[in-house]
Tab-separated table of N, CA and C in Angstrom:
chain	number	residue	atom	x	y	z
A	1	ASP	N	39.882	-3.430	-55.655
A	1	ASP	CA	40.060	-2.170	-54.638
A	1	ASP	C	38.701	-1.354	-55.157
A	2	TRP	N	38.580	-0.941	-53.223
A	2	TRP	CA	37.449	-0.039	-53.715
A	2	TRP	C	38.533	1.806	-53.314
A	3	TYR	N	37.707	2.171	-53.741
A	3	TYR	CA	38.724	3.603	-53.805
A	3	TYR	C	37.384	4.550	-53.004
A	4	ASP	N	37.975	5.402	-52.259
A	4	ASP	CA	37.340	6.720	-51.023
A	4	ASP	C	37.040	7.602	-52.409
A	5	THR	N	36.170	7.964	-52.947
A	5	THR	CA	36.365	9.101	-53.834
A	5	THR	C	36.703	9.993	-53.609
A	6	GLY	N	36.837	10.434	-52.017
A	6	GLY	CA	37.579	12.172	-51.414
A	6	GLY	C	36.429	12.745	-51.881
A	7	THR	N	34.999	12.875	-52.613
A	7	THR	CA	34.623	13.532	-53.010
A	7	THR	C	33.206	13.722	-51.860
A	8	SER	N	32.499	14.628	-52.041
A	8	SER	CA	31.258	14.441	-50.902
A	8	SER	C	30.006	13.303	-52.059
A	9	ASN	N	29.445	12.939	-50.773
A	9	ASN	CA	28.342	12.177	-51.559
A	9	ASN	C	26.921	13.378	-52.411
A	10	PRO	N	27.176	12.702	-53.760
A	10	PRO	CA	26.466	13.598	-54.546
A	10	PRO	C	24.738	13.871	-54.281
A	11	VAL	N	24.249	13.055	-53.488
A	11	VAL	CA	23.025	13.259	-52.861
A	11	VAL	C	22.938	14.246	-51.802
A	12	LEU	N	22.359	14.904	-52.062
A	12	LEU	CA	22.501	16.528	-51.234
A	12	LEU	C	21.151	15.940	-50.147
A	13	GLU	N	20.355	15.623	-50.473
A	13	GLU	CA	19.119	14.947	-48.950
A	13	GLU	C	19.551	14.814	-47.999
A	14	ASP	N	18.691	15.190	-47.233
A	14	ASP	CA	19.674	14.555	-45.936
A	14	ASP	C	18.435	13.131	-46.060
A	15	TYR	N	19.435	12.090	-44.986
A	15	TYR	CA	18.603	10.648	-45.070
A	15	TYR	C	20.108	10.264	-43.872
A	16	PRO	N	19.110	9.563	-42.591
A	16	PRO	CA	19.121	8.625	-42.017
A	16	PRO	C	20.335	7.807	-42.468
A	17	GLU	N	21.737	7.894	-41.335
A	17	GLU	CA	23.187	7.617	-41.842
A	17	GLU	C	23.577	7.598	-43.373
A	18	ARG	N	23.341	8.950	-43.369
A	18	ARG	CA	24.108	9.071	-45.150
A	18	ARG	C	25.264	9.698	-44.854
A	19	PRO	N	26.091	9.031	-45.431
A	19	PRO	CA	27.818	9.011	-45.570
A	19	PRO	C	27.677	10.142	-46.571
A	20	LYS	N	29.207	10.948	-45.804
A	20	LYS	CA	29.550	12.148	-46.526
A	20	LYS	C	30.317	11.777	-47.572
A	21	ASN	N	30.994	10.898	-47.641
A	21	ASN	CA	31.742	10.303	-48.885
A	21	ASN	C	31.241	8.429	-49.141
A	22	ILE	N	31.448	8.334	-50.695
A	22	ILE	CA	30.880	7.270	-51.152
A	22	ILE	C	31.789	6.561	-51.479
A	23	ARG	N	31.923	4.858	-51.670
A	23	ARG	CA	32.977	4.049	-51.925
A	23	ARG	C	32.855	3.844	-53.564
A	24	MET	N	33.538	3.427	-54.388
A	24	MET	CA	33.347	2.471	-55.635
A	24	MET	C	34.336	2.104	-55.733
A	25	HIS	N	34.444	1.255	-56.916
A	25	HIS	CA	35.581	0.613	-57.248
A	25	HIS	C	36.793	1.607	-58.310
A	26	ALA	N	38.098	1.224	-57.936
A	26	ALA	CA	38.688	2.867	-58.441
A	26	ALA	C	38.885	2.838	-60.062
A	27	GLY	N	39.163	1.556	-60.233
A	27	GLY	CA	38.914	1.844	-61.995
A	27	GLY	C	37.804	2.301	-62.530
A	28	PHE	N	36.165	1.904	-61.858
A	28	PHE	CA	35.321	2.230	-62.489
A	28	PHE	C	35.693	3.992	-62.701
A	29	TYR	N	35.971	4.467	-61.495
A	29	TYR	CA	35.587	5.490	-60.930
A	29	TYR	C	36.441	6.775	-61.834
A	30	LYS	N	38.124	6.011	-61.670
A	30	LYS	CA	39.079	6.666	-62.565
A	30	LYS	C	38.454	6.685	-63.789
A	31	TYR	N	38.278	5.629	-64.423
A	31	TYR	CA	37.356	5.589	-66.010
A	31	TYR	C	36.638	7.095	-66.342
A	32	LEU	N	35.699	7.121	-65.354
A	32	LEU	CA	34.911	8.667	-65.531
A	32	LEU	C	34.807	9.780	-65.230
A	33	PHE	N	35.866	10.050	-64.418
A	33	PHE	CA	36.339	10.891	-63.715
A	33	PHE	C	37.878	11.203	-63.715
A	34	ARG	N	38.590	10.805	-64.087
A	34	ARG	CA	40.054	11.837	-63.732
A	34	ARG	C	40.120	12.158	-66.073
A	35	VAL	N	40.969	13.232	-64.907
A	35	VAL	CA	40.349	14.155	-65.972
A	35	VAL	C	41.771	13.595	-67.673
A	36	ARG	N	41.263	14.088	-68.592
A	36	ARG	CA	42.176	13.447	-69.738
A	36	ARG	C	43.195	14.465	-70.116
A	37	LYS	N	44.135	14.083	-70.484
A	37	LYS	CA	45.283	15.140	-70.850
A	37	LYS	C	45.417	15.857	-72.182
A	38	ASP	N	44.592	15.066	-73.235
A	38	ASP	CA	44.436	15.980	-74.247
A	38	ASP	C	43.365	17.038	-74.477
A	39	THR	N	42.188	16.751	-73.251
A	39	THR	CA	41.242	17.632	-73.622
A	39	THR	C	41.129	18.375	-72.165
A	40	ASN	N	41.148	18.160	-71.485
A	40	ASN	CA	41.583	18.685	-70.046
A	40	ASN	C	40.157	18.459	-69.152
A	41	THR	N	39.510	17.262	-69.746
A	41	THR	CA	37.971	17.001	-69.308
A	41	THR	C	37.884	15.838	-68.591
A	42	THR	N	36.417	15.216	-68.008
A	42	THR	CA	36.882	13.917	-68.244
A	42	THR	C	35.477	13.679	-68.886
A	43	LYS	N	35.496	12.387	-69.066
A	43	LYS	CA	34.501	11.471	-69.455
A	43	LYS	C	33.474	11.340	-68.920
A	44	TYR	N	33.251	11.664	-68.081
A	44	TYR	CA	31.898	12.420	-67.591
A	44	TYR	C	31.570	13.695	-67.949
A	45	ASP	N	32.187	14.776	-68.076
A	45	ASP	CA	31.892	15.473	-68.503
A	45	ASP	C	31.725	15.914	-69.906
A	46	GLU	N	32.440	14.870	-70.581
A	46	GLU	CA	31.873	14.984	-72.060
A	46	GLU	C	30.453	14.058	-72.367
A	47	ILE	N	30.089	12.863	-71.646
A	47	ILE	CA	28.809	12.688	-71.381
A	47	ILE	C	27.911	13.342	-71.518
A	48	GLY	N	28.264	14.449	-70.070
A	48	GLY	CA	27.303	15.063	-69.846
A	48	GLY	C	27.155	15.949	-70.790
A	49	ALA	N	27.662	17.140	-71.339
A	49	ALA	CA	27.904	18.166	-72.111
A	49	ALA	C	26.780	17.446	-73.170
A	50	LYS	N	26.825	16.509	-73.693
A	50	LYS	CA	26.339	16.067	-75.461
A	50	LYS	C	24.600	15.600	-74.094
A	51	LEU	N	24.947	15.226	-73.488
A	51	LEU	CA	23.430	15.172	-72.419
A	51	LEU	C	22.479	16.529	-72.394
A	52	ALA	N	23.545	17.342	-71.646
A	52	ALA	CA	22.561	18.683	-71.395
A	52	ALA	C	22.208	19.418	-72.524
A	53	HIS	N	22.929	19.561	-73.734
A	53	HIS	CA	22.499	19.761	-75.112
A	53	HIS	C	21.396	19.172	-75.513
A	54	TYR	N	20.785	17.582	-75.090
A	54	TYR	CA	20.167	17.304	-75.902
A	54	TYR	C	18.737	17.277	-74.941
A	55	CYS	N	19.173	17.190	-73.480
A	55	CYS	CA	18.316	18.114	-72.517
A	55	CYS	C	17.500	19.500	-72.929
A	56	GLU	N	18.814	20.799	-73.248
A	56	GLU	CA	18.206	21.608	-73.816
A	56	GLU	C	17.241	21.423	-75.096
A	57	LEU	N	17.426	21.217	-75.798
A	57	LEU	CA	16.847	20.783	-76.926
A	57	LEU	C	15.676	20.759	-76.759
A	58	ALA	N	15.481	19.412	-75.991
A	58	ALA	CA	13.813	18.925	-75.838
A	58	ALA	C	13.251	19.693	-74.500
A	59	ASP	N	14.205	20.838	-74.135
A	59	ASP	CA	12.828	21.862	-73.395
A	59	ASP	C	12.325	22.574	-73.698
A	60	THR	N	13.065	22.986	-74.958
A	60	THR	CA	12.398	24.061	-76.466
A	60	THR	C	11.379	23.212	-76.793
A	61	ARG	N	11.035	22.046	-77.484
A	61	ARG	CA	10.080	21.627	-77.888
A	61	ARG	C	8.571	22.060	-77.555
A	62	ASP	N	7.578	21.860	-77.479
A	62	ASP	CA	6.345	21.942	-77.305
A	62	ASP	C	5.670	21.210	-76.083
A	63	ASP	N	6.385	19.705	-76.641
A	63	ASP	CA	6.115	18.856	-75.855
A	63	ASP	C	6.836	18.263	-74.757
A	64	GLY	N	8.460	18.378	-74.681
A	64	GLY	CA	9.262	18.468	-73.553
A	64	GLY	C	9.292	17.015	-72.209
A	65	ASN	N	8.756	16.075	-72.946
A	65	ASN	CA	8.316	14.975	-72.384
A	65	ASN	C	9.606	13.808	-72.679
A	66	VAL	N	11.104	13.984	-72.564
A	66	VAL	CA	12.138	13.317	-73.052
A	66	VAL	C	12.442	12.892	-71.391
A	67	ARG	N	12.471	11.535	-71.422
A	67	ARG	CA	12.910	9.875	-70.806
A	67	ARG	C	14.518	9.879	-71.167
A	68	ILE	N	15.053	9.772	-69.777
A	68	ILE	CA	16.868	9.313	-70.082
A	68	ILE	C	17.059	8.385	-69.963
A	69	THR	N	17.378	7.293	-70.347
A	69	THR	CA	17.511	5.943	-69.686
A	69	THR	C	19.357	5.834	-69.966
A	70	VAL	N	19.790	5.578	-69.574
A	70	VAL	CA	21.018	5.184	-69.189
A	70	VAL	C	21.904	3.835	-68.934
A	71	THR	N	22.251	2.888	-70.100
A	71	THR	CA	22.374	1.542	-70.249
A	71	THR	C	23.557	0.929	-70.185
A	72	GLY	N	23.793	0.300	-70.167
A	72	GLY	CA	25.244	-0.411	-70.300
A	72	GLY	C	25.197	-2.161	-69.538
A	73	HIS	N	26.159	-2.761	-69.959
A	73	HIS	CA	26.443	-4.262	-70.208
A	73	HIS	C	27.804	-4.977	-69.726
A	74	SER	N	27.867	-5.164	-68.763
A	74	SER	CA	28.989	-5.167	-68.156
A	74	SER	C	30.054	-4.582	-67.261
A	75	LEU	N	31.226	-4.282	-68.259
A	75	LEU	CA	31.888	-2.619	-67.744
A	75	LEU	C	30.951	-1.248	-67.440
A	76	GLY	N	29.940	-1.407	-68.798
A	76	GLY	CA	29.129	-0.584	-69.058
A	76	GLY	C	28.117	-0.646	-67.992
A	77	SER	N	27.768	-1.559	-67.470
A	77	SER	CA	27.079	-1.846	-66.149
A	77	SER	C	27.547	-0.741	-65.051
A	78	ALA	N	28.554	-0.924	-65.312
A	78	ALA	CA	29.155	-0.197	-63.710
A	78	ALA	C	29.132	1.313	-64.202
A	79	LEU	N	29.816	1.782	-65.207
A	79	LEU	CA	30.057	2.638	-65.392
A	79	LEU	C	28.143	3.478	-65.915
A	80	ALA	N	27.564	2.719	-66.291
A	80	ALA	CA	26.334	3.514	-66.222
A	80	ALA	C	25.666	3.663	-65.190
A	81	THR	N	26.044	2.917	-63.867
A	81	THR	CA	25.328	2.802	-62.621
A	81	THR	C	25.979	4.571	-61.841
A	82	ILE	N	27.464	4.228	-62.099
A	82	ILE	CA	28.295	5.640	-61.579
A	82	ILE	C	27.464	6.713	-61.920
A	83	PHE	N	27.441	7.287	-63.518
A	83	PHE	CA	27.232	7.992	-64.076
A	83	PHE	C	25.437	8.140	-64.157
A	84	SER	N	24.451	7.592	-63.733
A	84	SER	CA	23.368	7.969	-63.577
A	84	SER	C	23.272	8.674	-62.070
A	85	LEU	N	23.739	7.824	-61.207
A	85	LEU	CA	24.153	9.004	-59.478
A	85	LEU	C	24.175	9.996	-59.993
A	86	TYR	N	25.218	10.164	-60.623
A	86	TYR	CA	25.789	11.534	-60.200
A	86	TYR	C	25.261	12.442	-60.802
A	87	ALA	N	24.380	12.159	-62.143
A	87	ALA	CA	23.891	12.548	-63.090
A	87	ALA	C	22.652	12.876	-62.587
A	88	SER	N	22.085	11.985	-62.062
A	88	SER	CA	20.234	12.199	-61.147
A	88	SER	C	20.601	13.430	-60.029
A	89	THR	N	21.689	14.012	-60.019
A	89	THR	CA	21.958	15.077	-58.672
A	89	THR	C	22.091	16.528	-59.691
A	90	GLU	N	22.276	16.404	-61.067
A	90	GLU	CA	22.053	17.844	-61.562
A	90	GLU	C	21.134	17.898	-61.849
A	91	ASP	N	20.366	19.165	-61.891
A	91	ASP	CA	19.361	19.935	-62.459
A	91	ASP	C	19.727	20.219	-63.828
A	92	ARG	N	20.741	20.047	-64.494
A	92	ARG	CA	20.682	20.466	-65.784
A	92	ARG	C	19.897	19.151	-66.684
A	93	PHE	N	20.522	18.254	-65.556
A	93	PHE	CA	19.185	16.701	-66.325
A	93	PHE	C	18.022	16.546	-66.112
A	94	THR	N	17.704	16.634	-64.954
A	94	THR	CA	16.702	16.721	-64.056
A	94	THR	C	15.236	17.876	-64.025
A	95	SER	N	15.574	18.567	-64.479
A	95	SER	CA	14.722	19.987	-65.006
A	95	SER	C	13.487	19.528	-65.491
A	96	ASN	N	12.555	19.811	-65.717
A	96	ASN	CA	11.465	19.784	-65.899
A	96	ASN	C	10.784	18.225	-65.165
A	97	GLY	N	11.193	17.830	-64.208
A	97	GLY	CA	11.057	16.634	-63.140
A	97	GLY	C	11.586	15.479	-64.263
A	98	ARG	N	12.532	15.883	-65.127
A	98	ARG	CA	12.759	14.361	-65.725
A	98	ARG	C	13.689	13.525	-64.510
A	99	ALA	N	13.821	12.265	-65.172
A	99	ALA	CA	14.096	11.596	-64.239
A	99	ALA	C	15.457	10.409	-64.557
A	100	ILE	N	16.331	10.500	-64.397
A	100	ILE	CA	17.708	9.509	-65.054
A	100	ILE	C	16.885	7.843	-64.567
A	101	GLU	N	17.002	7.005	-65.341
A	101	GLU	CA	16.609	5.845	-65.222
A	101	GLU	C	17.948	5.159	-65.929
A	102	CYS	N	18.066	4.062	-64.701
A	102	CYS	CA	19.497	3.671	-65.122
A	102	CYS	C	19.149	1.469	-65.898
A	103	VAL	N	19.608	1.331	-66.936
A	103	VAL	CA	19.011	-0.513	-67.059
A	103	VAL	C	20.373	-1.165	-67.456
A	104	THR	N	21.102	-2.091	-66.276
A	104	THR	CA	22.100	-2.361	-66.630
A	104	THR	C	21.841	-4.101	-66.922
A	105	PHE	N	22.733	-4.671	-67.697
A	105	PHE	CA	22.474	-6.511	-67.745
A	105	PHE	C	23.414	-6.480	-68.335
């Protein structure tokens, strides 16, 4: 089942034939973005908070040259890909020119 996320395309840059919304498998999207009843957060928020914390720590270091690589296998590949797409559009992860690298297998 493909699922229309109902949200705007996270990539804000304009390009030819840019879709307003993006579509992805319903199960993968819901796993990352459904709000948990016990914490009132999403998996994306939980992972993002940890990653943002590490980015802040890296920014305080003299070298500050920290690479972000998101990896996954099988189901994790789909989740890593979706997380990387959304994370790559957020300044809290991409400050200092950092790029989000995604490696799946």
